[in-house]
PDB file of C-alpha atoms in Angstrom:
ATOM      1  CA  MET A 974      78.193   1.255  22.088  1.00 78.00           C
ATOM      2  CA  GLN A 975      76.993  -2.314  22.570  1.00 74.00           C
ATOM      3  CA  CYS A 976      73.937  -3.721  20.835  1.00 78.00           C
ATOM      4  CA  GLN A 977      72.358  -7.002  19.804  1.00 81.00           C
ATOM      5  CA  PHE A 978      71.525  -8.183  16.330  1.00 86.00           C
ATOM      6  CA  ASP A 979      67.714  -8.145  16.057  1.00 88.00           C
ATOM      7  CA  HIS A 980      67.028  -9.471  12.561  1.00 92.00           C
ATOM      8  CA  ILE A 981      68.195  -9.793   8.994  1.00 92.00           C
ATOM      9  CA  VAL A 982      65.820  -9.609   6.029  1.00 91.00           C
ATOM     10  CA  LEU A 983      66.217 -11.862   3.014  1.00 93.00           C
ATOM     11  CA  ASN A 984      64.277 -11.108  -0.157  1.00 91.00           C
ATOM     12  CA  ILE A 985      62.869 -14.385  -1.430  1.00 93.00           C
ATOM     13  CA  GLU A 986      61.152 -15.614  -4.567  1.00 92.00           C
ATOM     14  CA  ASP A 987      59.975 -19.112  -3.573  1.00 95.00           C
ATOM     15  CA  ASP A 988      58.485 -18.898  -0.093  1.00 93.00           C
ATOM     16  CA  ALA A 989      57.707 -22.605   0.242  1.00 95.00           C
ATOM     17  CA  LYS A 990      61.203 -23.683  -0.768  1.00 96.00           C
ATOM     18  CA  MET A 991      62.907 -21.113   1.468  1.00 96.00           C
ATOM     19  CA  LEU A 992      60.695 -21.901   4.472  1.00 97.00           C
ATOM     20  CA  ALA A 993      61.345 -25.622   4.028  1.00 97.00           C
ATOM     21  CA  PHE A 994      65.111 -25.049   3.848  1.00 97.00           C
ATOM     22  CA  TYR A 995      65.333 -22.795   6.883  1.00 97.00           C
ATOM     23  CA  SER A 996      62.899 -24.769   9.035  1.00 97.00           C
ATOM     24  CA  GLN A 997      63.598 -28.369   7.953  1.00 97.00           C
ATOM     25  CA  VAL A 998      67.252 -28.361   6.882  1.00 96.00           C
ATOM     26  CA  LEU A 999      68.622 -25.656   9.191  1.00 96.00           C
ATOM     27  CA  MET A1000      65.965 -26.552  11.802  1.00 97.00           C
ATOM     28  CA  LEU A1001      65.186 -22.946  12.719  1.00 97.00           C
ATOM     29  CA  GLU A1002      61.800 -22.401  14.358  1.00 97.00           C
ATOM     30  CA  PRO A1003      59.341 -20.877  11.860  1.00 97.00           C
ATOM     31  CA  GLU A1004      57.153 -18.000  13.041  1.00 96.00           C
ATOM     32  CA  ARG A1005      53.938 -16.507  11.663  1.00 96.00           C
ATOM     33  CA  ILE A1006      53.700 -19.178   8.956  1.00 96.00           C
ATOM     34  CA  ASP A1007      49.960 -19.814   9.228  1.00 96.00           C
ATOM     35  CA  GLU A1008      49.281 -16.077   9.466  1.00 97.00           C
ATOM     36  CA  TYR A1009      51.453 -15.450   6.396  1.00 96.00           C
ATOM     37  CA  PHE A1010      49.729 -18.050   4.223  1.00 95.00           C
ATOM     38  CA  ALA A1011      46.336 -16.799   5.449  1.00 97.00           C
ATOM     39  CA  GLY A1012      47.292 -13.302   4.287  1.00 95.00           C
ATOM     40  CA  ASP A1013      47.182 -11.812   7.793  1.00 96.00           C
ATOM     41  CA  VAL A1014      50.874 -10.786   7.939  1.00 95.00           C
ATOM     42  CA  PRO A1015      53.116  -9.671   5.047  1.00 93.00           C
ATOM     43  CA  PHE A1016      56.037 -12.045   5.681  1.00 93.00           C
ATOM     44  CA  PRO A1017      57.116 -15.092   7.718  1.00 96.00           C
ATOM     45  CA  SER A1018      60.222 -15.407   9.873  1.00 96.00           C
ATOM     46  CA  VAL A1019      62.494 -18.085  11.301  1.00 96.00           C
ATOM     47  CA  ARG A1020      63.962 -17.722  14.769  1.00 96.00           C
ATOM     48  CA  LEU A1021      67.711 -17.992  15.410  1.00 94.00           C
ATOM     49  CA  ASN A1022      67.477 -17.511  19.187  1.00 93.00           C
ATOM     50  CA  PRO A1023      65.220 -15.713  21.695  1.00 93.00           C
ATOM     51  CA  VAL A1024      66.249 -12.265  20.432  1.00 93.00           C
ATOM     52  CA  THR A1025      67.086 -12.737  16.713  1.00 94.00           C
ATOM     53  CA  VAL A1026      65.075 -13.689  13.624  1.00 95.00           C
ATOM     54  CA  ILE A1027      65.499 -13.909   9.868  1.00 94.00           C
ATOM     55  CA  ASP A1028      62.576 -12.269   8.085  1.00 93.00           C
ATOM     56  CA  LEU A1029      61.736 -13.749   4.678  1.00 93.00           C
ATOM     57  CA  PHE A1030      60.348 -10.994   2.436  1.00 91.00           C
ATOM     58  CA  PRO A1031      58.290 -12.392  -0.458  1.00 91.00           C
ATOM     59  CA  LYS A1032      58.478 -10.784  -3.874  1.00 88.00           C
ATOM     60  CA  ALA A1033      55.327  -8.724  -3.228  1.00 86.00           C
ATOM     61  CA  LEU A1034      57.239  -6.682  -0.627  1.00 84.00           C
ATOM     62  CA  TRP A1035      60.240  -5.827  -2.765  1.00 81.00           C
ATOM     63  CA  GLU A1036      58.967  -5.999  -6.327  1.00 78.00           C
ATOM     64  CA  GLY A1037      57.627  -2.916  -8.035  1.00 65.00           C
ATOM     65  CA  GLY A1038      57.300   0.129  -5.798  1.00 52.00           C
ATOM     66  CA  GLN A1039      59.470  -1.109  -2.948  1.00 56.00           C
ATOM     67  CA  GLN A1040      63.203  -1.405  -3.365  1.00 56.00           C
ATOM     68  CA  LYS A1041      64.899  -4.776  -3.195  1.00 59.00           C
ATOM     69  CA  GLY A1042      67.881  -3.263  -1.410  1.00 61.00           C
ATOM     70  CA  GLN A1043      71.497  -3.234  -2.379  1.00 60.00           C
ATOM     71  CA  ALA A1044      73.277  -6.288  -3.705  1.00 67.00           C
ATOM     72  CA  ASN A1045      76.000  -6.007  -1.090  1.00 66.00           C
ATOM     73  CA  LEU A1046      75.343  -8.827   1.378  1.00 80.00           C
ATOM     74  CA  ASN A1047      78.373 -11.089   1.181  1.00 83.00           C
ATOM     75  CA  HIS A1048      77.155 -13.684   3.693  1.00 92.00           C
ATOM     76  CA  PHE A1049      75.807 -14.096   7.200  1.00 93.00           C
ATOM     77  CA  CYS A1050      77.138 -16.377   9.893  1.00 94.00           C
ATOM     78  CA  LEU A1051      75.296 -18.715  12.269  1.00 94.00           C
ATOM     79  CA  THR A1052      77.085 -19.790  15.437  1.00 93.00           C
ATOM     80  CA  LEU A1053      76.260 -23.204  16.882  1.00 94.00           C
ATOM     81  CA  ASP A1054      77.746 -25.502  19.483  1.00 94.00           C
ATOM     82  CA  LYS A1055      80.049 -28.175  18.068  1.00 95.00           C
ATOM     83  CA  ASP A1056      77.485 -31.007  18.147  1.00 95.00           C
ATOM     84  CA  ASP A1057      74.788 -28.925  16.415  1.00 95.00           C
ATOM     85  CA  TRP A1058      77.387 -27.705  13.893  1.00 96.00           C
ATOM     86  CA  GLN A1059      78.294 -31.308  13.036  1.00 97.00           C
ATOM     87  CA  ALA A1060      74.616 -32.287  12.827  1.00 96.00           C
ATOM     88  CA  LEU A1061      73.960 -29.368  10.463  1.00 97.00           C
ATOM     89  CA  LEU A1062      76.879 -30.414   8.262  1.00 97.00           C
ATOM     90  CA  GLU A1063      75.411 -33.931   8.094  1.00 97.00           C
ATOM     91  CA  ARG A1064      71.884 -32.623   7.310  1.00 97.00           C
ATOM     92  CA  LEU A1065      73.236 -30.445   4.513  1.00 98.00           C
ATOM     93  CA  GLU A1066      75.075 -33.405   3.012  1.00 97.00           C
ATOM     94  CA  ALA A1067      71.969 -35.607   3.379  1.00 97.00           C
ATOM     95  CA  ASN A1068      69.955 -32.924   1.537  1.00 97.00           C
ATOM     96  CA  SER A1069      72.598 -32.600  -1.224  1.00 97.00           C
ATOM     97  CA  VAL A1070      73.479 -29.037  -0.250  1.00 98.00           C
ATOM     98  CA  PRO A1071      77.070 -28.479  -1.413  1.00 98.00           C
ATOM     99  CA  ILE A1072      79.663 -27.194   1.039  1.00 98.00           C
ATOM    100  CA  GLU A1073      81.473 -24.410  -0.816  1.00 97.00           C
ATOM    101  CA  GLU A1074      84.395 -24.026   1.564  1.00 96.00           C
ATOM    102  CA  GLY A1075      85.574 -25.565   4.776  1.00 95.00           C
ATOM    103  CA  PRO A1076      85.741 -26.597   7.385  1.00 97.00           C
ATOM    104  CA  VAL A1077      88.296 -23.826   7.921  1.00 96.00           C
ATOM    105  CA  ILE A1078      89.460 -21.732  10.871  1.00 95.00           C
ATOM    106  CA  ARG A1079      88.194 -18.146  10.639  1.00 94.00           C
ATOM    107  CA  TRP A1080      88.075 -15.171  12.949  1.00 93.00           C
ATOM    108  CA  GLY A1081      84.662 -13.940  14.115  1.00 91.00           C
ATOM    109  CA  ALA A1082      82.918 -11.969  16.838  1.00 90.00           C
ATOM    110  CA  GLN A1083      83.993 -14.461  19.516  1.00 90.00           C
ATOM    111  CA  GLY A1084      87.547 -15.129  18.286  1.00 91.00           C
ATOM    112  CA  SER A1085      88.712 -17.927  16.005  1.00 94.00           C
ATOM    113  CA  GLY A1086      86.300 -20.710  15.184  1.00 95.00           C
ATOM    114  CA  THR A1087      85.774 -23.532  12.724  1.00 97.00           C
ATOM    115  CA  SER A1088      83.315 -22.882   9.927  1.00 96.00           C
ATOM    116  CA  PHE A1089      82.003 -23.984   6.570  1.00 97.00           C
ATOM    117  CA  TYR A1090      80.049 -22.158   3.870  1.00 96.00           C
ATOM    118  CA  PHE A1091      76.941 -23.183   1.944  1.00 97.00           C
ATOM    119  CA  ARG A1092      74.053 -21.545   0.080  1.00 96.00           C
ATOM    120  CA  ASP A1093      70.320 -21.535   0.645  1.00 96.00           C
ATOM    121  CA  PRO A1094      67.967 -22.347  -2.275  1.00 96.00           C
ATOM    122  CA  GLU A1095      68.118 -18.733  -3.508  1.00 93.00           C
ATOM    123  CA  ALA A1096      71.929 -18.542  -3.410  1.00 93.00           C
ATOM    124  CA  ASN A1097      72.438 -16.567  -0.184  1.00 92.00           C
ATOM    125  CA  LEU A1098      75.834 -17.524   1.232  1.00 94.00           C
ATOM    126  CA  ILE A1099      75.710 -18.771   4.825  1.00 95.00           C
ATOM    127  CA  GLU A1100      78.594 -19.524   7.149  1.00 95.00           C
ATOM    128  CA  ALA A1101      78.088 -22.000  10.018  1.00 95.00           C
ATOM    129  CA  ARG A1102      80.633 -21.803  12.842  1.00 95.00           C
ATOM    130  CA  TYR A1103      81.465 -23.188  16.240  1.00 96.00           C
ATOM    131  CA  TYR A1104      83.965 -21.903  18.768  1.00 95.00           C
ATOM    132  CA  ASP A1105      86.075 -24.491  20.565  1.00 89.00           C
ATOM    133  CA  ARG A1106      86.281 -22.951  24.042  1.00 78.00           C
ATOM    134  CA  SER A1107      88.531 -25.727  25.285  1.00 68.00           C
ATOM    135  CA  ALA A1108      91.189 -24.650  22.763  1.00 54.00           C
ATOM    136  CA  GLY A1109      91.204 -21.034  24.007  1.00 49.00           C
ATOM    137  CA  SER A1110      90.102 -19.602  20.677  1.00 41.00           C
ATOM    138  CA  SER A1111      88.909 -16.217  21.922  1.00 44.00           C
TER     139      SER A1111
END
């Protein structure tokens, strides 16, 4: 079976801080922001690529009657080209976001690549990676 990753859902507590981080620091395109703040949709999203988004579930969706989910997400990984990867590293440093590990070589869905790890404002661990195709890493 082959499939594509459609979305991941992050439970959030501070929507403004999380939206600012994902749209301004990571530079992901925000979606449904105006509709969310107007109360027309239950959550906003940020787009990774044409077919994948991260949904940001505010506390109202997971607090009380709805489950928050299991505490078993270790991290998620974003793949970028080398220039965008370097620019992200620089933006994180400029925004005082600590790099927890890396750059290191790690295996992933496309072979071995270079990555580093950091956390968003609500402590979700994120890996950012690029694959050096010229080095035959796959």
